[in-house]
Amino acid sequence: MSASGIGSLPGTDVEGAARAVRELYDDGGIPYLPELPARGPGADLVGRTAAQLEGLAIDLQPSGWRLTDRQGRDAARARALLRQDLDVLSEVYDGYAGPLKVQLCGPWTLAATLELPRGGRVAGDAGATRDVVQSLADSALDLLDRVRRLVPAATLVQQWDEPALPAVLAGRLPTASGFGRVPAIDRSVVRDGLLQLTEKVTAKADSQVLHSCAADVPIALVRQVPGLQLSLDLALAGAAQWDELAELVESGRRLWAGIIPTGSAARHPREHVEPFVDQWRRVGLPTASLSAVVVTPACGLAGATPPDAIRLGRLAVDGARMLRDLVG
């Protein structure tokens, strides 16, 4: 059992956020490189990742981030923000040995959000989508290399954020105009894209996890990608998904269980841990297998106040301790 956070936090204090994360999760948890989207364009999930894409240029347009022929000013700013974050990481994690998580936007959410040079979502163009997947793999390897140089004794966890993945699979993604829908992408194509990405990144990451706090997370598809772990908001999981989660855990995967609601007012984690454990047992999973669980908030905490973000992180840490006591 362990605890961690999703990635995003409130505010603009990079060093303060990094130190708070290390303090929270340093003792048996999984600290991470914080994301502070309140700093503006380029600090958001898509801009932060897209600005690092190898061989592809982006610019911020009124309609959102777009592939272009030349890197825009906001993309350059996004790269500078990440350099700042890594400088702080180097200082805060000097001498650190243990797990350390970094986050990037996943390929299908990136394709669902980025626009083509002449408009329209990248996800509607198979060739452009393949280019994004290949470029994302290269940029992830570069980021992991940089983190490894700064924190050489860390065990690196790569998180892929995929909030748009269920919409991509179901054909619910609106076109740029908002009047139509991007055709659903076949599950085999999505799986192959994830396979291509994760197989390449395995060279640098010690483990990888797909995170989505949307409903209808494709758990069975995740199981088809060897070694890929899963992070999700368990409040959105129905009975059928719990059966799939049981199969995932029985296959030896780690489950990142988002059992702490981002709006929780609980003073003690039992309010969230006990229903989770009851459901765990209801689907036939043994108590001992709770050792495969990482307790997290249900989603990112960028919308929380700084004190609430710390409080919710502590609930996750204390929830992991409760599970540890149950397993014995």
mmCIF file of C-alpha atoms in Angstrom:
data_model
loop_
_atom_site.group_PDB
_atom_site.id
_atom_site.type_symbol
_atom_site.label_atom_id
_atom_site.label_comp_id
_atom_site.label_asym_id
_atom_site.label_seq_id
_atom_site.Cartn_x
_atom_site.Cartn_y
_atom_site.Cartn_z
ATOM 1 C CA MET A 1 0.000 0.000 0.000
ATOM 2 C CA SER A 2 1.144 3.444 -0.814
ATOM 3 C CA ALA A 3 -0.237 6.918 -1.486
ATOM 4 C CA SER A 4 0.297 9.537 -4.132
ATOM 5 C CA GLY A 5 -1.361 12.446 -5.915
ATOM 6 C CA ILE A 6 -2.526 12.888 -9.479
ATOM 7 C CA GLY A 7 -0.272 15.813 -10.386
ATOM 8 C CA SER A 8 -1.995 19.191 -10.545
ATOM 9 C CA LEU A 9 -2.025 21.524 -7.552
ATOM 10 C CA PRO A 10 -3.303 25.077 -6.909
ATOM 11 C CA GLY A 11 -1.227 28.237 -6.893
ATOM 12 C CA THR A 12 1.943 29.403 -8.605
ATOM 13 C CA ASP A 13 4.615 28.656 -5.983
ATOM 14 C CA VAL A 14 6.687 25.956 -7.689
ATOM 15 C CA GLU A 15 9.159 25.402 -4.871
ATOM 16 C CA GLY A 16 6.472 25.446 -2.191
ATOM 17 C CA ALA A 17 4.437 22.841 -4.082
ATOM 18 C CA ALA A 18 7.462 20.600 -4.651
ATOM 19 C CA ARG A 19 8.448 20.717 -0.977
ATOM 20 C CA ALA A 20 4.880 20.072 0.160
ATOM 21 C CA VAL A 21 4.633 17.013 -2.115
ATOM 22 C CA ARG A 22 7.929 15.582 -0.896
ATOM 23 C CA GLU A 23 6.955 16.140 2.744
ATOM 24 C CA LEU A 24 3.574 14.452 2.223
ATOM 25 C CA TYR A 25 4.718 11.382 0.320
ATOM 26 C CA ASP A 26 8.369 10.956 1.273
ATOM 27 C CA ASP A 27 7.667 8.327 3.941
ATOM 28 C CA GLY A 28 6.391 5.299 2.022
ATOM 29 C CA GLY A 29 4.475 7.276 -0.589
ATOM 30 C CA ILE A 30 5.100 8.185 -4.221
ATOM 31 C CA PRO A 31 5.968 11.882 -4.621
ATOM 32 C CA TYR A 32 5.641 13.519 -8.009
ATOM 33 C CA LEU A 33 6.594 16.510 -10.127
ATOM 34 C CA PRO A 34 3.772 19.011 -9.430
ATOM 35 C CA GLU A 35 1.832 20.756 -12.177
ATOM 36 C CA LEU A 36 0.605 24.296 -11.451
ATOM 37 C CA PRO A 37 -1.811 25.283 -14.251
ATOM 38 C CA ALA A 38 -2.628 28.579 -12.503
ATOM 39 C CA ARG A 39 0.650 29.900 -13.936
ATOM 40 C CA GLY A 40 -1.139 30.283 -17.264
ATOM 41 C CA PRO A 41 -0.832 28.920 -20.821
ATOM 42 C CA GLY A 42 1.838 26.265 -21.093
ATOM 43 C CA ALA A 43 1.389 25.146 -17.503
ATOM 44 C CA ASP A 44 -1.823 23.308 -18.437
ATOM 45 C CA LEU A 45 -1.860 19.570 -19.121
ATOM 46 C CA VAL A 46 -2.009 19.782 -22.925
ATOM 47 C CA GLY A 47 0.244 22.800 -23.432
ATOM 48 C CA ARG A 48 2.880 21.480 -21.042
ATOM 49 C CA THR A 49 3.109 18.207 -22.954
ATOM 50 C CA ALA A 50 2.614 19.501 -26.485
ATOM 51 C CA ALA A 51 5.411 22.048 -26.087
ATOM 52 C CA GLN A 52 7.861 19.179 -25.515
ATOM 53 C CA LEU A 53 6.893 17.214 -28.634
ATOM 54 C CA GLU A 54 9.975 16.227 -30.608
ATOM 55 C CA GLY A 55 9.866 17.402 -34.237
ATOM 56 C CA LEU A 56 6.425 19.029 -33.952
ATOM 57 C CA ALA A 57 5.742 22.715 -33.370
ATOM 58 C CA ILE A 58 2.691 24.169 -31.629
ATOM 59 C CA ASP A 59 1.159 27.568 -31.023
ATOM 60 C CA LEU A 60 -1.698 28.768 -28.849
ATOM 61 C CA GLN A 61 -4.625 30.041 -30.935
ATOM 62 C CA PRO A 62 -7.941 31.477 -29.687
ATOM 63 C CA SER A 63 -9.445 28.017 -30.198
ATOM 64 C CA GLY A 64 -6.658 26.220 -28.315
ATOM 65 C CA TRP A 65 -3.288 24.596 -28.976
ATOM 66 C CA ARG A 66 -2.569 23.966 -32.657
ATOM 67 C CA LEU A 67 0.157 22.225 -34.644
ATOM 68 C CA THR A 68 2.071 24.803 -36.689
ATOM 69 C CA ASP A 69 5.159 25.178 -38.858
ATOM 70 C CA ARG A 70 6.995 27.210 -36.233
ATOM 71 C CA GLN A 71 7.031 27.051 -32.433
ATOM 72 C CA GLY A 72 4.927 29.857 -30.943
ATOM 73 C CA ARG A 73 5.723 32.159 -28.057
ATOM 74 C CA ASP A 74 3.442 30.308 -25.625
ATOM 75 C CA ALA A 75 5.155 27.014 -26.470
ATOM 76 C CA ALA A 76 8.527 28.583 -25.680
ATOM 77 C CA ARG A 77 7.076 29.780 -22.388
ATOM 78 C CA ALA A 78 5.839 26.262 -21.623
ATOM 79 C CA ARG A 79 9.341 24.876 -22.142
ATOM 80 C CA ALA A 80 10.753 27.554 -19.831
ATOM 81 C CA LEU A 81 8.202 26.673 -17.142
ATOM 82 C CA LEU A 82 9.184 23.020 -17.280
ATOM 83 C CA ARG A 83 12.869 23.925 -17.039
ATOM 84 C CA GLN A 84 12.037 25.936 -13.927
ATOM 85 C CA ASP A 85 10.146 22.960 -12.478
ATOM 86 C CA LEU A 86 13.085 20.638 -13.114
ATOM 87 C CA ASP A 87 15.530 23.084 -11.504
ATOM 88 C CA VAL A 88 13.354 23.095 -8.402
ATOM 89 C CA LEU A 89 13.042 19.299 -8.543
ATOM 90 C CA SER A 90 16.821 18.980 -8.550
ATOM 91 C CA GLU A 91 17.094 21.111 -5.417
ATOM 92 C CA VAL A 92 14.183 19.629 -3.466
ATOM 93 C CA TYR A 93 15.100 16.001 -4.271
ATOM 94 C CA ASP A 94 18.843 16.297 -3.796
ATOM 95 C CA GLY A 95 20.012 12.930 -2.443
ATOM 96 C CA TYR A 96 16.557 11.356 -2.778
ATOM 97 C CA ALA A 97 16.242 7.614 -3.391
ATOM 98 C CA GLY A 98 12.798 6.150 -3.998
ATOM 99 C CA PRO A 99 9.829 6.337 -6.356
ATOM 100 C CA LEU A 100 9.210 9.593 -8.221
ATOM 101 C CA LYS A 101 6.325 10.176 -10.642
ATOM 102 C CA VAL A 102 6.197 12.467 -13.670
ATOM 103 C CA GLN A 103 3.065 13.177 -15.686
ATOM 104 C CA LEU A 104 2.406 13.839 -19.357
ATOM 105 C CA CYS A 105 -0.782 14.103 -21.353
ATOM 106 C CA GLY A 106 -1.571 10.739 -22.918
ATOM 107 C CA PRO A 107 -1.556 10.326 -26.711
ATOM 108 C CA TRP A 108 -5.303 10.066 -27.215
ATOM 109 C CA THR A 109 -6.201 13.068 -25.083
ATOM 110 C CA LEU A 110 -3.425 14.982 -26.831
ATOM 111 C CA ALA A 111 -4.814 13.998 -30.237
ATOM 112 C CA ALA A 112 -8.333 14.839 -29.055
ATOM 113 C CA THR A 113 -7.307 18.334 -27.948
ATOM 114 C CA LEU A 114 -4.637 19.524 -30.390
ATOM 115 C CA GLU A 115 -5.791 21.064 -33.652
ATOM 116 C CA LEU A 116 -4.375 20.483 -37.120
ATOM 117 C CA PRO A 117 -2.658 23.430 -38.877
ATOM 118 C CA ARG A 118 -5.792 24.148 -40.912
ATOM 119 C CA GLY A 119 -8.223 23.368 -38.136
ATOM 120 C CA GLY A 120 -9.957 20.215 -36.966
ATOM 121 C CA ARG A 121 -8.817 17.878 -34.246
ATOM 122 C CA VAL A 122 -5.706 15.764 -34.711
ATOM 123 C CA ALA A 123 -7.757 12.715 -33.659
ATOM 124 C CA GLY A 124 -9.685 13.005 -36.921
ATOM 125 C CA ASP A 125 -6.510 12.484 -38.983
ATOM 126 C CA ALA A 126 -4.908 9.042 -38.673
ATOM 127 C CA GLY A 127 -1.545 10.164 -40.044
ATOM 128 C CA ALA A 128 -1.280 13.177 -37.758
ATOM 129 C CA THR A 129 -2.277 11.019 -34.798
ATOM 130 C CA ARG A 130 0.530 8.549 -35.562
ATOM 131 C CA ASP A 131 2.986 11.454 -35.714
ATOM 132 C CA VAL A 132 1.836 12.690 -32.311
ATOM 133 C CA VAL A 133 2.171 9.223 -30.738
ATOM 134 C CA GLN A 134 5.708 8.799 -32.087
ATOM 135 C CA SER A 135 6.744 12.306 -31.060
ATOM 136 C CA LEU A 136 5.231 11.906 -27.587
ATOM 137 C CA ALA A 137 7.267 8.741 -27.000
ATOM 138 C CA ASP A 138 10.467 10.577 -27.899
ATOM 139 C CA SER A 139 9.634 13.574 -25.731
ATOM 140 C CA ALA A 140 8.786 11.309 -22.782
ATOM 141 C CA LEU A 141 12.153 9.586 -23.097
ATOM 142 C CA ASP A 142 13.846 12.979 -23.089
ATOM 143 C CA LEU A 143 11.959 14.131 -19.986
ATOM 144 C CA LEU A 144 12.705 10.906 -18.121
ATOM 145 C CA ASP A 145 16.378 11.238 -19.063
ATOM 146 C CA ARG A 146 16.446 14.757 -17.650
ATOM 147 C CA VAL A 147 14.766 13.691 -14.415
ATOM 148 C CA ARG A 148 17.125 10.718 -14.082
ATOM 149 C CA ARG A 149 20.152 12.999 -14.379
ATOM 150 C CA LEU A 150 18.771 15.300 -11.702
ATOM 151 C CA VAL A 151 17.612 12.563 -9.284
ATOM 152 C CA PRO A 152 19.786 9.574 -10.213
ATOM 153 C CA ALA A 153 18.621 7.251 -7.421
ATOM 154 C CA ALA A 154 14.917 7.706 -8.173
ATOM 155 C CA THR A 155 12.655 4.911 -9.387
ATOM 156 C CA LEU A 156 10.737 6.643 -12.154
ATOM 157 C CA VAL A 157 6.997 6.278 -12.691
ATOM 158 C CA GLN A 158 5.541 7.678 -15.933
ATOM 159 C CA GLN A 159 1.881 8.705 -15.723
ATOM 160 C CA TRP A 160 -0.184 9.183 -18.881
ATOM 161 C CA ASP A 161 -3.189 11.462 -18.303
ATOM 162 C CA GLU A 162 -6.109 10.396 -20.504
ATOM 163 C CA PRO A 163 -9.303 12.242 -19.502
ATOM 164 C CA ALA A 164 -10.571 12.235 -23.103
ATOM 165 C CA LEU A 165 -9.921 8.549 -23.823
ATOM 166 C CA PRO A 166 -13.508 7.326 -23.212
ATOM 167 C CA ALA A 167 -14.864 10.070 -25.503
ATOM 168 C CA VAL A 168 -12.371 9.147 -28.231
ATOM 169 C CA LEU A 169 -13.482 5.508 -28.115
ATOM 170 C CA ALA A 170 -17.200 6.317 -28.007
ATOM 171 C CA GLY A 171 -17.218 8.948 -30.762
ATOM 172 C CA ARG A 172 -18.353 11.633 -28.305
ATOM 173 C CA LEU A 173 -15.553 14.053 -29.145
ATOM 174 C CA PRO A 174 -17.021 17.244 -30.675
ATOM 175 C CA THR A 175 -15.468 18.676 -33.791
ATOM 176 C CA ALA A 176 -13.759 22.067 -33.544
ATOM 177 C CA SER A 177 -16.968 23.771 -34.740
ATOM 178 C CA GLY A 178 -19.011 22.004 -32.082
ATOM 179 C CA PHE A 179 -21.654 20.971 -34.639
ATOM 180 C CA GLY A 180 -20.402 17.455 -35.313
ATOM 181 C CA ARG A 181 -18.512 14.581 -33.746
ATOM 182 C CA VAL A 182 -15.107 13.122 -34.545
ATOM 183 C CA PRO A 183 -15.709 9.497 -35.590
ATOM 184 C CA ALA A 184 -14.940 6.931 -32.901
ATOM 185 C CA ILE A 185 -11.448 5.486 -33.133
ATOM 186 C CA ASP A 186 -11.341 1.697 -33.187
ATOM 187 C CA ARG A 187 -10.245 0.103 -29.925
ATOM 188 C CA SER A 188 -7.513 -1.867 -31.677
ATOM 189 C CA VAL A 189 -6.021 1.369 -33.027
ATOM 190 C CA VAL A 190 -6.110 2.949 -29.568
ATOM 191 C CA ARG A 191 -4.549 -0.151 -28.045
ATOM 192 C CA ASP A 192 -1.802 -0.271 -30.659
ATOM 193 C CA GLY A 193 -0.996 3.392 -30.060
ATOM 194 C CA LEU A 194 -0.676 2.786 -26.321
ATOM 195 C CA LEU A 195 1.428 -0.331 -26.975
ATOM 196 C CA GLN A 196 3.790 1.577 -29.262
ATOM 197 C CA LEU A 197 4.167 4.343 -26.698
ATOM 198 C CA THR A 198 4.607 2.241 -23.568
ATOM 199 C CA GLU A 199 6.971 -0.259 -25.188
ATOM 200 C CA LYS A 200 9.314 2.551 -26.179
ATOM 201 C CA VAL A 201 9.111 4.394 -22.848
ATOM 202 C CA THR A 202 9.824 1.195 -20.891
ATOM 203 C CA ALA A 203 13.483 1.839 -21.733
ATOM 204 C CA LYS A 204 13.504 4.787 -19.299
ATOM 205 C CA ALA A 205 10.518 4.371 -16.962
ATOM 206 C CA ASP A 206 10.517 1.776 -14.213
ATOM 207 C CA SER A 207 6.719 1.615 -14.395
ATOM 208 C CA GLN A 208 3.864 3.331 -16.230
ATOM 209 C CA VAL A 209 0.299 4.177 -15.229
ATOM 210 C CA LEU A 210 -2.667 5.450 -17.243
ATOM 211 C CA HIS A 211 -4.811 7.940 -15.343
ATOM 212 C CA SER A 212 -8.339 8.968 -16.229
ATOM 213 C CA CYS A 213 -10.888 10.558 -13.919
ATOM 214 C CA ALA A 214 -13.627 10.310 -16.563
ATOM 215 C CA ALA A 215 -16.455 7.799 -16.506
ATOM 216 C CA ASP A 216 -16.281 4.616 -18.617
ATOM 217 C CA VAL A 217 -12.521 4.118 -18.364
ATOM 218 C CA PRO A 218 -11.684 1.204 -20.742
ATOM 219 C CA ILE A 219 -10.255 -1.141 -18.127
ATOM 220 C CA ALA A 220 -10.214 -4.189 -20.404
ATOM 221 C CA LEU A 221 -8.233 -2.230 -22.997
ATOM 222 C CA VAL A 222 -5.673 -1.209 -20.370
ATOM 223 C CA ARG A 223 -5.223 -4.869 -19.514
ATOM 224 C CA GLN A 224 -4.200 -5.509 -23.128
ATOM 225 C CA VAL A 225 -1.166 -3.238 -22.689
ATOM 226 C CA PRO A 226 1.454 -5.293 -20.803
ATOM 227 C CA GLY A 227 2.513 -3.844 -17.484
ATOM 228 C CA LEU A 228 0.369 -0.709 -17.737
ATOM 229 C CA GLN A 229 -1.142 0.216 -14.381
ATOM 230 C CA LEU A 230 -4.418 2.090 -13.931
ATOM 231 C CA SER A 231 -5.452 5.194 -11.982
ATOM 232 C CA LEU A 232 -9.117 6.187 -11.841
ATOM 233 C CA ASP A 233 -11.886 7.836 -9.855
ATOM 234 C CA LEU A 234 -13.537 4.870 -8.174
ATOM 235 C CA ALA A 235 -16.724 6.818 -7.424
ATOM 236 C CA LEU A 236 -17.444 6.513 -11.168
ATOM 237 C CA ALA A 237 -16.918 2.739 -11.345
ATOM 238 C CA GLY A 238 -20.045 0.626 -11.662
ATOM 239 C CA ALA A 239 -20.468 -3.071 -10.886
ATOM 240 C CA ALA A 240 -19.223 -4.209 -14.307
ATOM 241 C CA GLN A 241 -16.118 -2.060 -14.018
ATOM 242 C CA TRP A 242 -15.393 -3.424 -10.568
ATOM 243 C CA ASP A 243 -15.375 -6.925 -12.032
ATOM 244 C CA GLU A 244 -12.852 -5.721 -14.628
ATOM 245 C CA LEU A 245 -10.788 -4.071 -11.890
ATOM 246 C CA ALA A 246 -10.682 -7.401 -10.043
ATOM 247 C CA GLU A 247 -9.276 -9.039 -13.174
ATOM 248 C CA LEU A 248 -6.734 -6.234 -13.501
ATOM 249 C CA VAL A 249 -5.514 -6.712 -9.925
ATOM 250 C CA GLU A 250 -5.453 -10.502 -10.307
ATOM 251 C CA SER A 251 -3.226 -10.060 -13.376
ATOM 252 C CA GLY A 252 -0.597 -8.525 -11.117
ATOM 253 C CA ARG A 253 -1.193 -4.844 -11.920
ATOM 254 C CA ARG A 254 -1.038 -2.059 -9.382
ATOM 255 C CA LEU A 255 -4.307 -0.121 -8.946
ATOM 256 C CA TRP A 256 -4.090 3.597 -8.220
ATOM 257 C CA ALA A 257 -7.386 3.982 -6.396
ATOM 258 C CA GLY A 258 -8.879 7.477 -6.460
ATOM 259 C CA ILE A 259 -10.982 7.048 -3.343
ATOM 260 C CA ILE A 260 -10.555 10.520 -1.829
ATOM 261 C CA PRO A 261 -13.104 12.843 -3.508
ATOM 262 C CA THR A 262 -11.649 16.211 -4.460
ATOM 263 C CA GLY A 263 -14.471 17.862 -2.533
ATOM 264 C CA SER A 264 -14.187 15.644 0.548
ATOM 265 C CA ALA A 265 -14.764 17.293 3.917
ATOM 266 C CA ALA A 266 -13.834 14.112 5.824
ATOM 267 C CA ARG A 267 -11.678 14.466 8.919
ATOM 268 C CA HIS A 268 -10.669 10.801 8.875
ATOM 269 C CA PRO A 269 -10.011 8.566 5.839
ATOM 270 C CA ARG A 270 -12.226 5.746 7.144
ATOM 271 C CA GLU A 271 -15.200 7.505 5.531
ATOM 272 C CA HIS A 272 -13.689 6.669 2.143
ATOM 273 C CA VAL A 273 -11.535 3.640 2.924
ATOM 274 C CA GLU A 274 -14.225 1.437 4.486
ATOM 275 C CA PRO A 275 -16.646 1.545 1.470
ATOM 276 C CA PHE A 276 -13.683 0.867 -0.819
ATOM 277 C CA VAL A 277 -12.606 -2.185 1.181
ATOM 278 C CA ASP A 278 -16.205 -3.465 1.324
ATOM 279 C CA GLN A 279 -16.437 -3.296 -2.469
ATOM 280 C CA TRP A 280 -12.991 -4.884 -2.790
ATOM 281 C CA ARG A 281 -14.160 -7.904 -0.832
ATOM 282 C CA ARG A 282 -17.542 -7.976 -2.581
ATOM 283 C CA VAL A 283 -15.863 -8.702 -5.929
ATOM 284 C CA GLY A 284 -13.872 -11.524 -4.352
ATOM 285 C CA LEU A 285 -10.493 -9.852 -3.957
ATOM 286 C CA PRO A 286 -8.585 -10.993 -0.864
ATOM 287 C CA THR A 287 -7.502 -8.506 1.774
ATOM 288 C CA ALA A 288 -3.859 -9.364 1.094
ATOM 289 C CA SER A 289 -4.166 -8.012 -2.457
ATOM 290 C CA LEU A 290 -4.748 -4.524 -1.068
ATOM 291 C CA SER A 291 -0.960 -4.362 -1.075
ATOM 292 C CA ALA A 292 -1.304 -3.626 -4.822
ATOM 293 C CA VAL A 293 -3.199 -0.371 -4.126
ATOM 294 C CA VAL A 294 -1.954 3.208 -4.271
ATOM 295 C CA VAL A 295 -4.441 5.558 -2.583
ATOM 296 C CA THR A 296 -4.928 8.901 -4.351
ATOM 297 C CA PRO A 297 -7.393 11.766 -4.599
ATOM 298 C CA ALA A 298 -10.009 11.108 -7.269
ATOM 299 C CA CYS A 299 -8.514 13.657 -9.655
ATOM 300 C CA GLY A 300 -6.149 16.607 -9.825
ATOM 301 C CA LEU A 301 -6.359 19.318 -7.185
ATOM 302 C CA ALA A 302 -5.754 22.481 -9.221
ATOM 303 C CA GLY A 303 -9.229 23.718 -8.279
ATOM 304 C CA ALA A 304 -8.732 23.256 -4.539
ATOM 305 C CA THR A 305 -7.412 25.838 -2.125
ATOM 306 C CA PRO A 306 -3.789 25.231 -1.060
ATOM 307 C CA PRO A 307 -4.807 24.156 2.488
ATOM 308 C CA ASP A 308 -7.442 21.792 1.097
ATOM 309 C CA ALA A 309 -4.952 20.287 -1.342
ATOM 310 C CA ILE A 310 -2.630 19.447 1.571
ATOM 311 C CA ARG A 311 -5.540 18.097 3.627
ATOM 312 C CA LEU A 312 -6.716 15.835 0.802
ATOM 313 C CA GLY A 313 -3.175 14.585 0.292
ATOM 314 C CA ARG A 314 -2.962 13.715 3.984
ATOM 315 C CA LEU A 315 -6.251 11.829 3.736
ATOM 316 C CA ALA A 316 -4.691 9.712 0.969
ATOM 317 C CA VAL A 317 -1.566 9.062 3.061
ATOM 318 C CA ASP A 318 -3.617 8.149 6.132
ATOM 319 C CA GLY A 319 -5.903 5.993 3.978
ATOM 320 C CA ALA A 320 -2.886 4.018 2.763
ATOM 321 C CA ARG A 321 -1.862 3.483 6.398
ATOM 322 C CA MET A 322 -5.332 2.106 7.134
ATOM 323 C CA LEU A 323 -4.985 -0.401 4.302
ATOM 324 C CA ARG A 324 -1.508 -1.340 5.529
ATOM 325 C CA ASP A 325 -2.929 -2.093 8.981
ATOM 326 C CA LEU A 326 -5.662 -4.250 7.422
ATOM 327 C CA VAL A 327 -3.162 -6.338 5.489
ATOM 328 C CA GLY A 328 -0.897 -6.623 8.535
#
